């Protein structure tokens, strides 16, 4: 059984039906229309559904929506305003994507990394980003993009 709740998503109050069975990704995509968050493996392994909850990186396919009430949720749509962030620009210029299905999760995860560690080494980037799988790029462009975006 679901209940109506208010969530804070990308800085705005949003109403949604939540329950222990409804996952955060379903609220984001199906109820709030935030389809930038992608569903990949559905078991918390691939990182495609990565979002931030109170600044912490989470797999939204594993988070029951009731746990998101009272938290500040940030999706890929909430990272930039009218213009792309330097990280998003770097993904374009460095060839950090091909098919793009993993890209929102990669960028959300990389944002969390740069917030925590503004000047990461290449090995720190590779270690942090291990939870975000990409079947297309071979990861080189992703790593270059994150290094380029580091201030
Ligand atoms: Fe295709 Fe990463 S760009 S899976």
Tab-separated table of N, CA, C and O in Angstrom, residues 21-139:
chain	number	residue	atom	x	y	z
A	21	UNK	N	7.668	-0.951	-1.098
A	21	UNK	CA	7.854	-1.746	-2.323
A	21	UNK	C	8.188	-0.889	-3.539
A	21	UNK	O	8.781	-1.379	-4.498
A	22	UNK	N	7.761	0.364	-3.544
A	22	UNK	CA	8.046	1.232	-4.695
A	22	UNK	C	9.472	1.754	-4.556
A	22	UNK	O	9.832	2.353	-3.548
A	23	UNK	N	10.275	1.523	-5.601
A	23	UNK	CA	11.675	1.938	-5.541
A	23	UNK	C	11.815	3.429	-5.891
A	23	UNK	O	10.988	3.982	-6.618
A	24	UNK	N	12.883	4.013	-5.409
A	24	UNK	CA	13.129	5.424	-5.708
A	24	UNK	C	13.208	5.653	-7.215
A	24	UNK	O	12.677	6.644	-7.730
A	25	UNK	N	13.834	4.751	-7.965
A	25	UNK	CA	13.943	4.946	-9.412
A	25	UNK	C	12.564	5.013	-10.066
A	25	UNK	O	12.348	5.779	-11.004
A	26	UNK	N	11.609	4.245	-9.557
A	26	UNK	CA	10.261	4.266	-10.129
A	26	UNK	C	9.560	5.581	-9.841
A	26	UNK	O	8.822	6.103	-10.695
A	27	UNK	N	9.764	6.124	-8.653
A	27	UNK	CA	9.193	7.442	-8.344
A	27	UNK	C	9.795	8.484	-9.283
A	27	UNK	O	9.077	9.295	-9.878
A	28	UNK	N	11.122	8.448	-9.423
A	28	UNK	CA	11.793	9.459	-10.245
A	28	UNK	C	11.337	9.376	-11.703
A	28	UNK	O	10.944	10.386	-12.306
A	29	UNK	N	11.371	8.194	-12.263
A	29	UNK	CA	11.081	8.047	-13.694
A	29	UNK	C	9.583	8.065	-13.993
A	29	UNK	O	9.131	8.783	-14.885
A	30	UNK	N	8.811	7.267	-13.260
A	30	UNK	CA	7.405	7.051	-13.623
A	30	UNK	C	6.475	8.109	-13.038
A	30	UNK	O	5.466	8.448	-13.648
A	31	UNK	N	6.795	8.598	-11.848
A	31	UNK	CA	5.886	9.572	-11.231
A	31	UNK	C	6.332	11.008	-11.485
A	31	UNK	O	5.500	11.892	-11.653
A	32	UNK	N	7.627	11.250	-11.471
A	32	UNK	CA	8.102	12.623	-11.594
A	32	UNK	C	8.638	12.949	-12.992
A	32	UNK	O	9.009	14.085	-13.264
A	33	UNK	N	8.708	11.948	-13.871
A	33	UNK	CA	9.136	12.198	-15.251
A	33	UNK	C	10.612	12.499	-15.406
A	33	UNK	O	11.029	13.046	-16.424
A	34	UNK	N	11.403	12.127	-14.400
A	34	UNK	CA	12.848	12.395	-14.469
A	34	UNK	C	13.537	11.178	-15.079
A	34	UNK	O	14.155	10.366	-14.386
A	35	UNK	N	13.430	11.062	-16.395
A	35	UNK	CA	13.891	9.851	-17.075
A	35	UNK	C	15.386	9.864	-17.388
A	35	UNK	O	15.886	8.950	-18.034
A	36	UNK	N	16.086	10.902	-16.942
A	36	UNK	CA	17.542	10.895	-17.089
A	36	UNK	C	18.175	9.773	-16.293
A	36	UNK	O	19.218	9.238	-16.682
A	37	UNK	N	17.574	9.398	-15.196
A	37	UNK	CA	18.069	8.274	-14.399
A	37	UNK	C	17.687	6.982	-15.121
A	37	UNK	O	16.511	6.741	-15.391
A	38	UNK	N	18.687	6.172	-15.451
A	38	UNK	CA	18.444	4.967	-16.256
A	38	UNK	C	18.430	3.721	-15.393
A	38	UNK	O	19.115	3.644	-14.379
A	39	UNK	N	17.652	2.733	-15.829
A	39	UNK	CA	17.660	1.444	-15.148
A	39	UNK	C	18.479	0.465	-15.970
A	39	UNK	O	18.220	0.265	-17.159
A	40	UNK	N	19.493	-0.117	-15.336
A	40	UNK	CA	20.328	-1.086	-16.030
A	40	UNK	C	20.082	-2.476	-15.495
A	40	UNK	O	19.211	-3.197	-15.959
A	41	UNK	N	20.837	-2.843	-14.473
A	41	UNK	CA	20.800	-4.224	-13.980
A	41	UNK	C	19.660	-4.484	-13.003
A	41	UNK	O	19.285	-5.624	-12.781
A	42	UNK	N	19.140	-3.463	-12.369
A	42	UNK	CA	18.044	-3.570	-11.381
A	42	UNK	C	18.456	-4.235	-10.082
A	42	UNK	O	17.591	-4.529	-9.250
A	43	UNK	N	19.729	-4.500	-9.897
A	43	UNK	CA	20.172	-5.138	-8.648
A	43	UNK	C	21.346	-4.392	-8.007
A	43	UNK	O	22.098	-4.957	-7.215
A	44	UNK	N	21.530	-3.132	-8.373
A	44	UNK	CA	22.532	-2.316	-7.691
A	44	UNK	C	23.978	-2.595	-8.060
A	44	UNK	O	24.883	-2.286	-7.299
A	45	UNK	N	24.195	-3.132	-9.244
A	45	UNK	CA	25.561	-3.483	-9.635
A	45	UNK	C	26.129	-2.554	-10.712
A	45	UNK	O	27.317	-2.250	-10.709
A	46	UNK	N	25.295	-2.041	-11.619
A	46	UNK	CA	25.841	-1.369	-12.807
A	46	UNK	C	26.014	0.142	-12.658
A	46	UNK	O	26.766	0.751	-13.405
A	47	UNK	N	25.297	0.772	-11.734
A	47	UNK	CA	25.464	2.204	-11.504
A	47	UNK	C	24.671	3.109	-12.429
A	47	UNK	O	24.725	4.330	-12.293
A	48	UNK	N	23.921	2.548	-13.368
A	48	UNK	CA	23.173	3.400	-14.311
A	48	UNK	C	22.130	4.261	-13.600
A	48	UNK	O	21.787	5.346	-14.062
A	49	UNK	N	21.624	3.781	-12.485
A	49	UNK	CA	20.540	4.493	-11.783
A	49	UNK	C	21.067	5.368	-10.652
A	49	UNK	O	20.291	5.765	-9.778
A	50	UNK	N	22.345	5.700	-10.681
A	50	UNK	CA	22.953	6.473	-9.587
A	50	UNK	C	22.290	7.841	-9.423
A	50	UNK	O	22.089	8.574	-10.384
A	51	UNK	N	21.968	8.167	-8.187
A	51	UNK	CA	21.509	9.509	-7.814
A	51	UNK	C	22.167	9.844	-6.483
A	51	UNK	O	22.809	8.987	-5.856
A	52	UNK	N	22.021	11.088	-6.079
A	52	UNK	CA	22.550	11.507	-4.774
A	52	UNK	C	21.398	11.632	-3.789
A	52	UNK	O	20.342	12.180	-4.131
A	53	UNK	N	21.615	11.118	-2.586
A	53	UNK	CA	20.669	11.329	-1.493
A	53	UNK	C	21.439	12.023	-0.382
A	53	UNK	O	22.372	11.442	0.178
A	54	UNK	N	21.064	13.273	-0.105
A	54	UNK	CA	21.815	14.091	0.846
A	54	UNK	C	23.308	14.067	0.507
A	54	UNK	O	24.166	13.961	1.392
A	55	UNK	N	23.605	14.124	-0.768
A	55	UNK	CA	24.984	14.190	-1.248
A	55	UNK	C	25.683	12.853	-1.356
A	55	UNK	O	26.782	12.777	-1.907
A	56	UNK	N	25.062	11.784	-0.854
A	56	UNK	CA	25.692	10.460	-0.912
A	56	UNK	C	25.219	9.724	-2.164
A	56	UNK	O	24.035	9.782	-2.526
A	57	UNK	N	26.160	9.038	-2.808
A	57	UNK	CA	25.847	8.293	-4.027
A	57	UNK	C	25.073	7.023	-3.676
A	57	UNK	O	25.520	6.230	-2.843
A	58	UNK	N	23.911	6.823	-4.305
A	58	UNK	CA	23.121	5.614	-4.071
A	58	UNK	C	22.630	5.063	-5.407
A	58	UNK	O	22.541	5.798	-6.396
A	59	UNK	N	22.328	3.772	-5.409
A	59	UNK	CA	21.677	3.142	-6.559
A	59	UNK	C	20.176	3.244	-6.327
A	59	UNK	O	19.640	2.591	-5.417
A	60	UNK	N	19.488	4.024	-7.139
A	60	UNK	CA	18.073	4.281	-6.863
A	60	UNK	C	17.204	3.055	-7.099
A	60	UNK	O	16.056	3.022	-6.667
A	61	UNK	N	17.749	2.016	-7.749
A	61	UNK	CA	16.974	0.771	-7.898
A	61	UNK	C	16.938	-0.032	-6.610
A	61	UNK	O	16.151	-0.967	-6.485
A	62	UNK	N	17.805	0.316	-5.659
A	62	UNK	CA	17.850	-0.423	-4.391
A	62	UNK	C	17.198	0.342	-3.248
A	62	UNK	O	17.060	-0.208	-2.153
A	63	UNK	N	16.827	1.598	-3.471
A	63	UNK	CA	16.335	2.429	-2.366
A	63	UNK	C	14.807	2.397	-2.341
A	63	UNK	O	14.156	2.855	-3.293
A	64	UNK	N	14.204	1.880	-1.264
A	64	UNK	CA	12.744	1.987	-1.140
A	64	UNK	C	12.351	3.464	-1.072
A	64	UNK	O	13.003	4.250	-0.380
A	65	UNK	N	11.307	3.821	-1.795
A	65	UNK	CA	10.956	5.246	-1.903
A	65	UNK	C	10.661	5.876	-0.542
A	65	UNK	O	10.897	7.069	-0.359
A	66	UNK	N	10.168	5.092	0.391
A	66	UNK	CA	9.868	5.677	1.712
A	66	UNK	C	11.126	6.226	2.374
A	66	UNK	O	11.044	7.166	3.157
A	67	UNK	N	12.278	5.673	2.056
A	67	UNK	CA	13.517	6.152	2.669
A	67	UNK	C	13.959	7.495	2.089
A	67	UNK	O	14.811	8.173	2.664
A	68	UNK	N	13.386	7.867	0.958
A	68	UNK	CA	13.782	9.130	0.337
A	68	UNK	C	12.992	10.318	0.875
A	68	UNK	O	13.330	11.461	0.609
A	69	UNK	N	11.925	10.045	1.620
A	69	UNK	CA	11.171	11.166	2.183
A	69	UNK	C	12.056	11.823	3.236
A	69	UNK	O	12.666	11.156	4.065
A	70	UNK	N	12.137	13.125	3.166
A	70	UNK	CA	12.986	13.848	4.112
A	70	UNK	C	14.417	14.007	3.648
A	70	UNK	O	15.198	14.712	4.277
A	71	UNK	N	14.765	13.349	2.544
A	71	UNK	CA	16.132	13.490	2.021
A	71	UNK	C	16.120	14.450	0.834
A	71	UNK	O	15.089	14.665	0.203
A	72	UNK	N	17.278	15.019	0.550
A	72	UNK	CA	17.430	15.837	-0.663
A	72	UNK	C	17.959	14.916	-1.756
A	72	UNK	O	19.080	14.405	-1.648
A	73	UNK	N	17.141	14.676	-2.764
A	73	UNK	CA	17.531	13.785	-3.861
A	73	UNK	C	17.986	14.642	-5.047
A	73	UNK	O	17.315	15.605	-5.413
A	74	UNK	N	19.129	14.285	-5.603
A	74	UNK	CA	19.622	14.988	-6.790
A	74	UNK	C	19.816	13.981	-7.912
A	74	UNK	O	20.508	12.981	-7.747
A	75	UNK	N	19.191	14.254	-9.050
A	75	UNK	CA	19.341	13.404	-10.228
A	75	UNK	C	20.210	14.133	-11.257
A	75	UNK	O	20.580	15.290	-11.064
A	76	UNK	N	20.463	13.485	-12.365
A	76	UNK	CA	21.251	14.119	-13.428
A	76	UNK	C	20.620	15.441	-13.860
A	76	UNK	O	21.325	16.406	-14.174
A	77	UNK	N	19.287	15.510	-13.830
A	77	UNK	CA	18.612	16.754	-14.246
A	77	UNK	C	18.909	17.904	-13.290
A	77	UNK	O	18.795	19.067	-13.657
A	78	UNK	N	19.263	17.561	-12.047
A	78	UNK	CA	19.480	18.596	-11.042
A	78	UNK	C	20.915	19.082	-10.953
A	78	UNK	O	21.207	20.008	-10.193
A	79	UNK	N	21.805	18.479	-11.715
A	79	UNK	CA	23.219	18.866	-11.601
A	79	UNK	C	23.528	20.166	-12.318
A	79	UNK	O	24.424	20.897	-11.926
A	80	UNK	N	22.815	20.447	-13.393
A	80	UNK	CA	23.120	21.646	-14.174
A	80	UNK	C	21.916	22.565	-14.200
A	80	UNK	O	20.785	22.154	-13.945
A	81	UNK	N	22.165	23.834	-14.520
A	81	UNK	CA	21.086	24.796	-14.685
A	81	UNK	C	20.812	24.976	-16.170
A	81	UNK	O	20.523	24.020	-16.877
A	82	UNK	N	20.955	26.219	-16.641
A	82	UNK	CA	20.720	26.515	-18.055
A	82	UNK	C	21.856	25.988	-18.931
A	82	UNK	O	21.674	25.757	-20.118
A	83	UNK	N	23.032	25.849	-18.324
A	83	UNK	CA	24.180	25.400	-19.113
A	83	UNK	C	24.740	24.120	-18.505
A	83	UNK	O	24.479	23.802	-17.337
A	84	UNK	N	25.525	23.415	-19.291
A	84	UNK	CA	26.137	22.185	-18.806
A	84	UNK	C	27.203	22.503	-17.767
A	84	UNK	O	27.836	23.560	-17.811
A	85	UNK	N	27.419	21.581	-16.856
A	85	UNK	CA	28.508	21.744	-15.892
A	85	UNK	C	29.835	21.455	-16.593
A	85	UNK	O	29.867	20.806	-17.656
A	86	UNK	N	30.960	21.898	-16.009
A	86	UNK	CA	32.265	21.564	-16.602
A	86	UNK	C	32.446	20.051	-16.769
A	86	UNK	O	33.049	19.601	-17.760
A	87	UNK	N	31.904	19.277	-15.840
A	87	UNK	CA	32.016	17.818	-15.949
A	87	UNK	C	31.234	17.309	-17.161
A	87	UNK	O	31.729	16.462	-17.926
A	88	UNK	N	30.034	17.813	-17.352
A	88	UNK	CA	29.247	17.387	-18.507
A	88	UNK	C	29.929	17.804	-19.811
A	88	UNK	O	29.973	17.028	-20.769
A	89	UNK	N	30.468	19.019	-19.836
A	89	UNK	CA	31.214	19.471	-21.028
A	89	UNK	C	32.398	18.547	-21.298
A	89	UNK	O	32.682	18.201	-22.439
A	90	UNK	N	33.088	18.165	-20.230
A	90	UNK	CA	34.269	17.321	-20.388
A	90	UNK	C	33.892	15.936	-20.923
A	90	UNK	O	34.644	15.346	-21.706
A	91	UNK	N	32.741	15.416	-20.529
A	91	UNK	CA	32.300	14.127	-21.079
A	91	UNK	C	32.111	14.243	-22.593
A	91	UNK	O	32.378	13.291	-23.335
A	92	UNK	N	31.666	15.388	-23.052
A	92	UNK	CA	31.482	15.593	-24.500
A	92	UNK	C	32.844	15.726	-25.185
A	92	UNK	O	33.139	15.008	-26.135
A	93	UNK	N	33.682	16.619	-24.663
A	93	UNK	CA	34.938	16.895	-25.377
A	93	UNK	C	35.920	15.729	-25.296
A	93	UNK	O	36.741	15.550	-26.190
A	94	UNK	N	35.842	14.939	-24.226
A	94	UNK	CA	36.791	13.826	-24.064
A	94	UNK	C	36.238	12.491	-24.561
A	94	UNK	O	36.861	11.458	-24.378
A	95	UNK	N	35.057	12.495	-25.131
A	95	UNK	CA	34.492	11.242	-25.639
A	95	UNK	C	34.164	10.273	-24.518
A	95	UNK	O	34.459	9.081	-24.605
A	96	UNK	N	33.503	10.776	-23.479
A	96	UNK	CA	33.194	9.948	-22.312
A	96	UNK	C	31.944	9.099	-22.460
A	96	UNK	O	31.485	8.518	-21.472
A	97	UNK	N	31.397	9.029	-23.647
A	97	UNK	CA	30.219	8.175	-23.850
A	97	UNK	C	30.116	7.764	-25.307
A	97	UNK	O	30.689	8.407	-26.189
A	98	UNK	N	29.383	6.676	-25.510
A	98	UNK	CA	29.028	6.267	-26.870
A	98	UNK	C	27.512	6.101	-26.943
A	98	UNK	O	26.815	7.007	-27.359
A	99	UNK	N	26.978	4.969	-26.448
A	99	UNK	CA	25.514	4.813	-26.525
A	99	UNK	C	24.805	5.727	-25.530
A	99	UNK	O	23.661	6.100	-25.735
A	100	UNK	N	25.468	6.060	-24.430
A	100	UNK	CA	24.924	7.027	-23.487
A	100	UNK	C	24.081	6.462	-22.366
A	100	UNK	O	23.693	7.211	-21.459
A	101	UNK	N	23.799	5.173	-22.363
A	101	UNK	CA	22.881	4.650	-21.347
A	101	UNK	C	23.486	4.744	-19.941
A	101	UNK	O	22.782	4.968	-18.977
A	102	UNK	N	24.797	4.611	-19.859
A	102	UNK	CA	25.436	4.672	-18.540
A	102	UNK	C	25.800	6.095	-18.126
A	102	UNK	O	26.192	6.326	-16.981
A	103	UNK	N	25.700	7.035	-19.065
A	103	UNK	CA	26.287	8.363	-18.866
A	103	UNK	C	25.672	9.164	-17.711
A	103	UNK	O	26.424	9.758	-16.927
A	104	UNK	N	24.355	9.213	-17.563
A	104	UNK	CA	23.834	9.957	-16.407
A	104	UNK	C	24.386	9.423	-15.088
A	104	UNK	O	24.799	10.206	-14.217
A	105	UNK	N	24.434	8.107	-14.952
A	105	UNK	CA	24.975	7.517	-13.724
A	105	UNK	C	26.457	7.812	-13.561
A	105	UNK	O	26.931	8.088	-12.452
A	106	UNK	N	27.191	7.778	-14.678
A	106	UNK	CA	28.633	8.092	-14.616
A	106	UNK	C	28.833	9.528	-14.131
A	106	UNK	O	29.689	9.805	-13.287
A	107	UNK	N	28.043	10.445	-14.664
A	107	UNK	CA	28.225	11.858	-14.326
A	107	UNK	C	27.783	12.141	-12.891
A	107	UNK	O	28.435	12.900	-12.169
A	108	UNK	N	26.696	11.514	-12.460
A	108	UNK	CA	26.274	11.690	-11.060
A	108	UNK	C	27.355	11.144	-10.123
A	108	UNK	O	27.728	11.786	-9.137
A	109	UNK	N	27.887	9.970	-10.444
A	109	UNK	CA	28.932	9.381	-9.596
A	109	UNK	C	30.186	10.245	-9.599
A	109	UNK	O	30.787	10.500	-8.549
A	110	UNK	N	30.579	10.720	-10.774
A	110	UNK	CA	31.779	11.559	-10.856
A	110	UNK	C	31.581	12.868	-10.092
A	110	UNK	O	32.518	13.389	-9.488
A	111	UNK	N	30.366	13.391	-10.096
A	111	UNK	CA	30.075	14.599	-9.313
A	111	UNK	C	30.279	14.340	-7.828
A	111	UNK	O	30.821	15.191	-7.110
A	112	UNK	N	29.840	13.168	-7.385
A	112	UNK	CA	30.028	12.806	-5.975
A	112	UNK	C	31.512	12.689	-5.651
A	112	UNK	O	31.977	13.138	-4.601
A	113	UNK	N	32.261	12.101	-6.577
A	113	UNK	CA	33.706	11.978	-6.366
A	113	UNK	C	34.360	13.355	-6.265
A	113	UNK	O	35.135	13.605	-5.333
A	114	UNK	N	34.054	14.239	-7.199
A	114	UNK	CA	34.700	15.554	-7.217
A	114	UNK	C	34.275	16.409	-6.020
A	114	UNK	O	35.044	17.261	-5.572
A	115	UNK	N	33.060	16.166	-5.508
A	115	UNK	CA	32.636	16.897	-4.311
A	115	UNK	C	33.440	16.436	-3.094
A	115	UNK	O	33.774	17.219	-2.206
A	116	UNK	N	33.745	15.145	-3.092
A	116	UNK	CA	34.461	14.557	-1.952
A	116	UNK	C	35.975	14.758	-2.084
A	116	UNK	O	36.692	14.941	-1.109
A	117	UNK	N	36.457	14.713	-3.309
A	117	UNK	CA	37.903	14.763	-3.578
A	117	UNK	C	38.125	15.595	-4.843
A	117	UNK	O	38.108	15.057	-5.952
A	118	UNK	N	38.305	16.896	-4.694
A	118	UNK	CA	38.308	17.786	-5.864
A	118	UNK	C	39.427	17.512	-6.870
A	118	UNK	O	39.264	17.826	-8.038
A	119	UNK	N	40.556	16.966	-6.428
A	119	UNK	CA	41.639	16.702	-7.384
A	119	UNK	C	42.061	15.231	-7.298
A	119	UNK	O	43.153	14.910	-6.821
A	120	UNK	N	41.224	14.335	-7.768
A	120	UNK	CA	41.542	12.910	-7.649
A	120	UNK	C	42.630	12.492	-8.624
A	120	UNK	O	42.765	13.067	-9.704
A	121	UNK	N	43.408	11.498	-8.219
A	121	UNK	CA	44.375	10.909	-9.139
A	121	UNK	C	43.634	9.963	-10.083
A	121	UNK	O	42.469	9.606	-9.837
A	122	UNK	N	44.328	9.528	-11.132
A	122	UNK	CA	43.680	8.600	-12.062
A	122	UNK	C	43.272	7.312	-11.347
A	122	UNK	O	42.189	6.784	-11.585
A	123	UNK	N	44.122	6.814	-10.474
A	123	UNK	CA	43.757	5.561	-9.791
A	123	UNK	C	42.601	5.778	-8.826
A	123	UNK	O	41.749	4.895	-8.655
A	124	UNK	N	42.535	6.947	-8.206
A	124	UNK	CA	41.383	7.232	-7.331
A	124	UNK	C	40.096	7.312	-8.143
A	124	UNK	O	39.042	6.843	-7.704
A	125	UNK	N	40.193	7.885	-9.339
A	125	UNK	CA	39.010	7.947	-10.214
A	125	UNK	C	38.570	6.535	-10.590
A	125	UNK	O	37.404	6.178	-10.469
A	126	UNK	N	39.528	5.720	-11.012
A	126	UNK	CA	39.175	4.361	-11.445
A	126	UNK	C	38.586	3.554	-10.290
A	126	UNK	O	37.638	2.790	-10.470
A	127	UNK	N	39.128	3.741	-9.094
A	127	UNK	CA	38.615	2.994	-7.936
A	127	UNK	C	37.208	3.465	-7.575
A	127	UNK	O	36.301	2.659	-7.380
A	128	UNK	N	37.006	4.784	-7.534
A	128	UNK	CA	35.698	5.312	-7.145
A	128	UNK	C	34.630	4.930	-8.163
A	128	UNK	O	33.480	4.636	-7.800
A	129	UNK	N	35.009	4.944	-9.434
A	129	UNK	CA	34.031	4.732	-10.503
A	129	UNK	C	33.808	3.248	-10.817
A	129	UNK	O	33.094	2.923	-11.767
A	130	UNK	N	34.390	2.368	-10.029
A	130	UNK	CA	34.252	0.929	-10.301
A	130	UNK	C	32.802	0.454	-10.282
A	130	UNK	O	32.452	-0.547	-10.908
A	131	UNK	N	31.946	1.160	-9.566
A	131	UNK	CA	30.542	0.762	-9.476
A	131	UNK	C	29.690	1.244	-10.633
A	131	UNK	O	28.476	1.031	-10.640
A	132	UNK	N	30.318	1.910	-11.597
A	132	UNK	CA	29.574	2.398	-12.767
A	132	UNK	C	30.135	1.727	-14.013
A	132	UNK	O	31.224	2.061	-14.481
A	133	UNK	N	29.378	0.784	-14.520
A	133	UNK	CA	29.849	-0.017	-15.648
A	133	UNK	C	29.503	0.644	-16.979
A	133	UNK	O	28.479	1.311	-17.104
A	134	UNK	N	30.390	0.454	-17.953
A	134	UNK	CA	30.167	0.959	-19.312
A	134	UNK	C	30.585	-0.129	-20.284
A	134	UNK	O	31.697	-0.630	-20.213
A	135	UNK	N	29.676	-0.462	-21.182
A	135	UNK	CA	30.008	-1.537	-22.122
A	135	UNK	C	30.563	-1.001	-23.433
A	135	UNK	O	30.897	-1.766	-24.319
A	136	UNK	N	30.631	0.322	-23.566
A	136	UNK	CA	31.017	0.905	-24.857
A	136	UNK	C	32.409	1.519	-24.902
A	136	UNK	O	33.123	1.350	-25.874
A	137	UNK	N	32.758	2.308	-23.912
A	137	UNK	CA	33.867	3.256	-24.085
A	137	UNK	C	35.243	2.712	-23.749
A	137	UNK	O	36.245	3.320	-24.117
A	138	UNK	N	35.304	1.645	-22.979
A	138	UNK	CA	36.612	1.204	-22.494
A	138	UNK	C	37.135	2.082	-21.374
A	138	UNK	O	38.281	1.932	-20.955
A	139	UNK	N	36.322	3.013	-20.918
A	139	UNK	CA	36.570	3.837	-19.722
A	139	UNK	C	37.603	4.948	-19.911
A	139	UNK	O	37.679	5.846	-19.073
